[in-house]
């Protein structure tokens, strides 16, 4: 039984940074889609910065507070979230710039979509967003 966790750990260690970030983003979107704010924001570093419109929000707790109104009654009121990778740029061994298209598909009505520019940093607990500029 200990072989499976060892194999999973080995696979995670050999995954490309892009694959690891894609997996983290899929997990974050899954959190959004089931209405779990903590799971959705787990991808953010404690000292992350979020920029949207004319607002700059600093720190994971403030980012979570900004999103909290979307989470109600065990779900997400804004629709199903998906991400589509658009571009990657390695800035260093521990920093990757990622551009993705986000799409929110509500239960009724047309989907909403836009681009996000995410700066990821490799930390002890994995790749974390340190800067998120979404529109």
PDB file of C-alpha atoms in Angstrom:
ATOM      1  CA  UNK A   1       0.000   0.000   0.000  1.00  0.00           C
ATOM      2  CA  UNK A   2       2.929   2.398   0.502  1.00  0.00           C
ATOM      3  CA  UNK A   3       3.953   2.021  -3.127  1.00  0.00           C
ATOM      4  CA  UNK A   4       1.073   4.151  -4.454  1.00  0.00           C
ATOM      5  CA  UNK A   5       1.873   7.279  -2.361  1.00  0.00           C
ATOM      6  CA  UNK A   6       5.538   6.909  -3.301  1.00  0.00           C
ATOM      7  CA  UNK A   7       4.626   6.736  -6.980  1.00  0.00           C
ATOM      8  CA  UNK A   8       2.367   9.784  -6.674  1.00  0.00           C
ATOM      9  CA  UNK A   9       5.112  11.745  -4.920  1.00  0.00           C
ATOM     10  CA  UNK A  10       7.602  10.760  -7.633  1.00  0.00           C
ATOM     11  CA  UNK A  11       5.166  11.776 -10.368  1.00  0.00           C
ATOM     12  CA  UNK A  12       4.545  15.155  -8.710  1.00  0.00           C
ATOM     13  CA  UNK A  13       8.290  15.739  -8.353  1.00  0.00           C
ATOM     14  CA  UNK A  14       8.857  15.124 -12.074  1.00  0.00           C
ATOM     15  CA  UNK A  15       5.832  17.118 -13.287  1.00  0.00           C
ATOM     16  CA  UNK A  16       6.666  20.218 -15.282  1.00  0.00           C
ATOM     17  CA  UNK A  17       5.939  23.547 -13.600  1.00  0.00           C
ATOM     18  CA  UNK A  18       3.182  24.130 -16.170  1.00  0.00           C
ATOM     19  CA  UNK A  19       1.550  20.777 -15.359  1.00  0.00           C
ATOM     20  CA  UNK A  20       1.746  21.501 -11.633  1.00  0.00           C
ATOM     21  CA  UNK A  21       0.225  24.978 -12.142  1.00  0.00           C
ATOM     22  CA  UNK A  22      -2.505  23.585 -14.423  1.00  0.00           C
ATOM     23  CA  UNK A  23      -3.362  21.031 -11.708  1.00  0.00           C
ATOM     24  CA  UNK A  24      -3.461  23.766  -9.034  1.00  0.00           C
ATOM     25  CA  UNK A  25      -5.717  25.915 -11.221  1.00  0.00           C
ATOM     26  CA  UNK A  26      -8.042  22.966 -11.895  1.00  0.00           C
ATOM     27  CA  UNK A  27      -8.245  22.344  -8.135  1.00  0.00           C
ATOM     28  CA  UNK A  28      -9.001  26.027  -7.519  1.00  0.00           C
ATOM     29  CA  UNK A  29     -11.767  26.007 -10.165  1.00  0.00           C
ATOM     30  CA  UNK A  30     -13.179  22.818  -8.619  1.00  0.00           C
ATOM     31  CA  UNK A  31     -13.352  24.639  -5.290  1.00  0.00           C
ATOM     32  CA  UNK A  32     -15.219  27.507  -6.944  1.00  0.00           C
ATOM     33  CA  UNK A  33     -17.632  25.115  -8.633  1.00  0.00           C
ATOM     34  CA  UNK A  34     -18.584  23.311  -5.411  1.00  0.00           C
ATOM     35  CA  UNK A  35     -18.832  26.536  -3.409  1.00  0.00           C
ATOM     36  CA  UNK A  36     -15.711  25.992  -1.268  1.00  0.00           C
ATOM     37  CA  UNK A  37     -14.023  29.385  -0.821  1.00  0.00           C
ATOM     38  CA  UNK A  38     -11.069  27.943   1.101  1.00  0.00           C
ATOM     39  CA  UNK A  39     -10.371  25.399  -1.655  1.00  0.00           C
ATOM     40  CA  UNK A  40     -10.753  28.097  -4.328  1.00  0.00           C
ATOM     41  CA  UNK A  41      -8.267  30.444  -2.623  1.00  0.00           C
ATOM     42  CA  UNK A  42      -5.747  27.738  -1.624  1.00  0.00           C
ATOM     43  CA  UNK A  43      -3.816  28.620  -4.798  1.00  0.00           C
ATOM     44  CA  UNK A  44      -2.961  32.097  -3.443  1.00  0.00           C
ATOM     45  CA  UNK A  45       0.160  32.810  -1.392  1.00  0.00           C
ATOM     46  CA  UNK A  46      -0.507  34.476   1.980  1.00  0.00           C
ATOM     47  CA  UNK A  47       1.089  37.700   0.662  1.00  0.00           C
ATOM     48  CA  UNK A  48      -0.576  37.639  -2.779  1.00  0.00           C
ATOM     49  CA  UNK A  49      -1.806  40.757  -4.529  1.00  0.00           C
ATOM     50  CA  UNK A  50      -4.998  40.901  -6.629  1.00  0.00           C
ATOM     51  CA  UNK A  51      -5.672  43.673  -9.157  1.00  0.00           C
ATOM     52  CA  UNK A  52      -9.015  44.148 -10.930  1.00  0.00           C
ATOM     53  CA  UNK A  53     -10.442  47.355 -12.312  1.00  0.00           C
ATOM     54  CA  UNK A  54      -9.190  50.187 -10.119  1.00  0.00           C
ATOM     55  CA  UNK A  55      -8.729  48.036  -6.987  1.00  0.00           C
ATOM     56  CA  UNK A  56      -5.568  46.529  -5.512  1.00  0.00           C
ATOM     57  CA  UNK A  57      -6.233  43.919  -2.820  1.00  0.00           C
ATOM     58  CA  UNK A  58      -3.312  42.716  -0.692  1.00  0.00           C
ATOM     59  CA  UNK A  59      -3.103  39.414   1.162  1.00  0.00           C
ATOM     60  CA  UNK A  60      -4.937  36.120   0.857  1.00  0.00           C
ATOM     61  CA  UNK A  61      -7.508  36.974   3.579  1.00  0.00           C
ATOM     62  CA  UNK A  62      -8.496  40.177   1.749  1.00  0.00           C
ATOM     63  CA  UNK A  63      -8.682  38.307  -1.567  1.00  0.00           C
ATOM     64  CA  UNK A  64     -10.935  35.681   0.048  1.00  0.00           C
ATOM     65  CA  UNK A  65     -13.106  38.466   1.494  1.00  0.00           C
ATOM     66  CA  UNK A  66     -13.454  39.983  -1.974  1.00  0.00           C
ATOM     67  CA  UNK A  67     -14.740  36.676  -3.358  1.00  0.00           C
ATOM     68  CA  UNK A  68     -16.840  35.667  -0.312  1.00  0.00           C
ATOM     69  CA  UNK A  69     -20.042  37.285  -1.613  1.00  0.00           C
ATOM     70  CA  UNK A  70     -20.022  34.861  -4.566  1.00  0.00           C
ATOM     71  CA  UNK A  71     -20.189  31.865  -2.221  1.00  0.00           C
ATOM     72  CA  UNK A  72     -23.606  31.208  -0.714  1.00  0.00           C
ATOM     73  CA  UNK A  73     -25.736  28.237   0.284  1.00  0.00           C
ATOM     74  CA  UNK A  74     -23.036  25.647  -0.449  1.00  0.00           C
ATOM     75  CA  UNK A  75     -22.466  26.794  -4.019  1.00  0.00           C
ATOM     76  CA  UNK A  76     -21.215  29.623  -6.145  1.00  0.00           C
ATOM     77  CA  UNK A  77     -23.737  32.212  -7.279  1.00  0.00           C
ATOM     78  CA  UNK A  78     -21.811  33.357 -10.359  1.00  0.00           C
ATOM     79  CA  UNK A  79     -21.639  30.123 -12.354  1.00  0.00           C
ATOM     80  CA  UNK A  80     -19.230  27.356 -13.284  1.00  0.00           C
ATOM     81  CA  UNK A  81     -15.577  28.424 -13.584  1.00  0.00           C
ATOM     82  CA  UNK A  82     -13.085  27.063 -16.099  1.00  0.00           C
ATOM     83  CA  UNK A  83      -9.584  28.154 -17.112  1.00  0.00           C
ATOM     84  CA  UNK A  84      -7.916  27.785 -20.492  1.00  0.00           C
ATOM     85  CA  UNK A  85      -4.119  28.277 -20.609  1.00  0.00           C
ATOM     86  CA  UNK A  86      -3.122  30.933 -23.157  1.00  0.00           C
ATOM     87  CA  UNK A  87       0.591  31.686 -22.576  1.00  0.00           C
ATOM     88  CA  UNK A  88       3.503  30.858 -20.287  1.00  0.00           C
ATOM     89  CA  UNK A  89       6.749  32.674 -19.588  1.00  0.00           C
ATOM     90  CA  UNK A  90       9.440  31.368 -17.268  1.00  0.00           C
ATOM     91  CA  UNK A  91      10.975  34.308 -15.400  1.00  0.00           C
ATOM     92  CA  UNK A  92      13.310  32.326 -13.132  1.00  0.00           C
ATOM     93  CA  UNK A  93      13.639  28.878 -11.599  1.00  0.00           C
ATOM     94  CA  UNK A  94      10.887  29.813  -9.117  1.00  0.00           C
ATOM     95  CA  UNK A  95       8.721  32.342 -11.008  1.00  0.00           C
ATOM     96  CA  UNK A  96       6.374  31.729 -13.933  1.00  0.00           C
ATOM     97  CA  UNK A  97       4.070  34.210 -15.625  1.00  0.00           C
ATOM     98  CA  UNK A  98       0.864  32.576 -16.814  1.00  0.00           C
ATOM     99  CA  UNK A  99      -1.911  34.069 -18.920  1.00  0.00           C
ATOM    100  CA  UNK A 100      -5.213  32.196 -18.937  1.00  0.00           C
ATOM    101  CA  UNK A 101      -8.743  32.733 -20.141  1.00  0.00           C
ATOM    102  CA  UNK A 102     -11.349  32.367 -17.406  1.00  0.00           C
ATOM    103  CA  UNK A 103     -14.958  31.580 -18.257  1.00  0.00           C
ATOM    104  CA  UNK A 104     -17.926  31.751 -15.916  1.00  0.00           C
ATOM    105  CA  UNK A 105     -20.947  29.876 -17.209  1.00  0.00           C
ATOM    106  CA  UNK A 106     -24.106  30.735 -15.263  1.00  0.00           C
ATOM    107  CA  UNK A 107     -27.045  28.362 -14.954  1.00  0.00           C
ATOM    108  CA  UNK A 108     -28.947  30.666 -17.310  1.00  0.00           C
ATOM    109  CA  UNK A 109     -27.688  33.288 -19.702  1.00  0.00           C
ATOM    110  CA  UNK A 110     -24.527  33.792 -21.660  1.00  0.00           C
ATOM    111  CA  UNK A 111     -21.065  32.894 -20.339  1.00  0.00           C
ATOM    112  CA  UNK A 112     -18.748  35.673 -19.153  1.00  0.00           C
ATOM    113  CA  UNK A 113     -15.093  35.468 -20.081  1.00  0.00           C
ATOM    114  CA  UNK A 114     -11.871  37.422 -19.716  1.00  0.00           C
ATOM    115  CA  UNK A 115      -8.137  37.127 -19.321  1.00  0.00           C
ATOM    116  CA  UNK A 116      -6.055  36.831 -16.183  1.00  0.00           C
ATOM    117  CA  UNK A 117      -2.328  37.352 -15.795  1.00  0.00           C
ATOM    118  CA  UNK A 118      -0.952  35.321 -12.915  1.00  0.00           C
ATOM    119  CA  UNK A 119       2.529  35.419 -11.441  1.00  0.00           C
ATOM    120  CA  UNK A 120       3.303  32.103  -9.752  1.00  0.00           C
ATOM    121  CA  UNK A 121       6.090  31.462  -7.283  1.00  0.00           C
ATOM    122  CA  UNK A 122       7.301  27.998  -6.292  1.00  0.00           C
ATOM    123  CA  UNK A 123       7.091  27.726  -2.520  1.00  0.00           C
ATOM    124  CA  UNK A 124       7.494  24.847  -0.069  1.00  0.00           C
ATOM    125  CA  UNK A 125       3.800  24.002  -0.440  1.00  0.00           C
ATOM    126  CA  UNK A 126       3.788  24.181  -4.251  1.00  0.00           C
ATOM    127  CA  UNK A 127       3.196  26.804  -6.922  1.00  0.00           C
ATOM    128  CA  UNK A 128       1.263  29.757  -5.492  1.00  0.00           C
ATOM    129  CA  UNK A 129      -0.120  32.922  -7.063  1.00  0.00           C
ATOM    130  CA  UNK A 130       1.723  35.989  -5.786  1.00  0.00           C
ATOM    131  CA  UNK A 131       0.090  38.420  -8.228  1.00  0.00           C
ATOM    132  CA  UNK A 132      -3.271  38.140 -10.018  1.00  0.00           C
ATOM    133  CA  UNK A 133      -4.386  40.768 -12.538  1.00  0.00           C
ATOM    134  CA  UNK A 134      -7.817  39.828 -13.840  1.00  0.00           C
ATOM    135  CA  UNK A 135     -10.247  41.580 -16.076  1.00  0.00           C
TER     136      UNK A 135
END
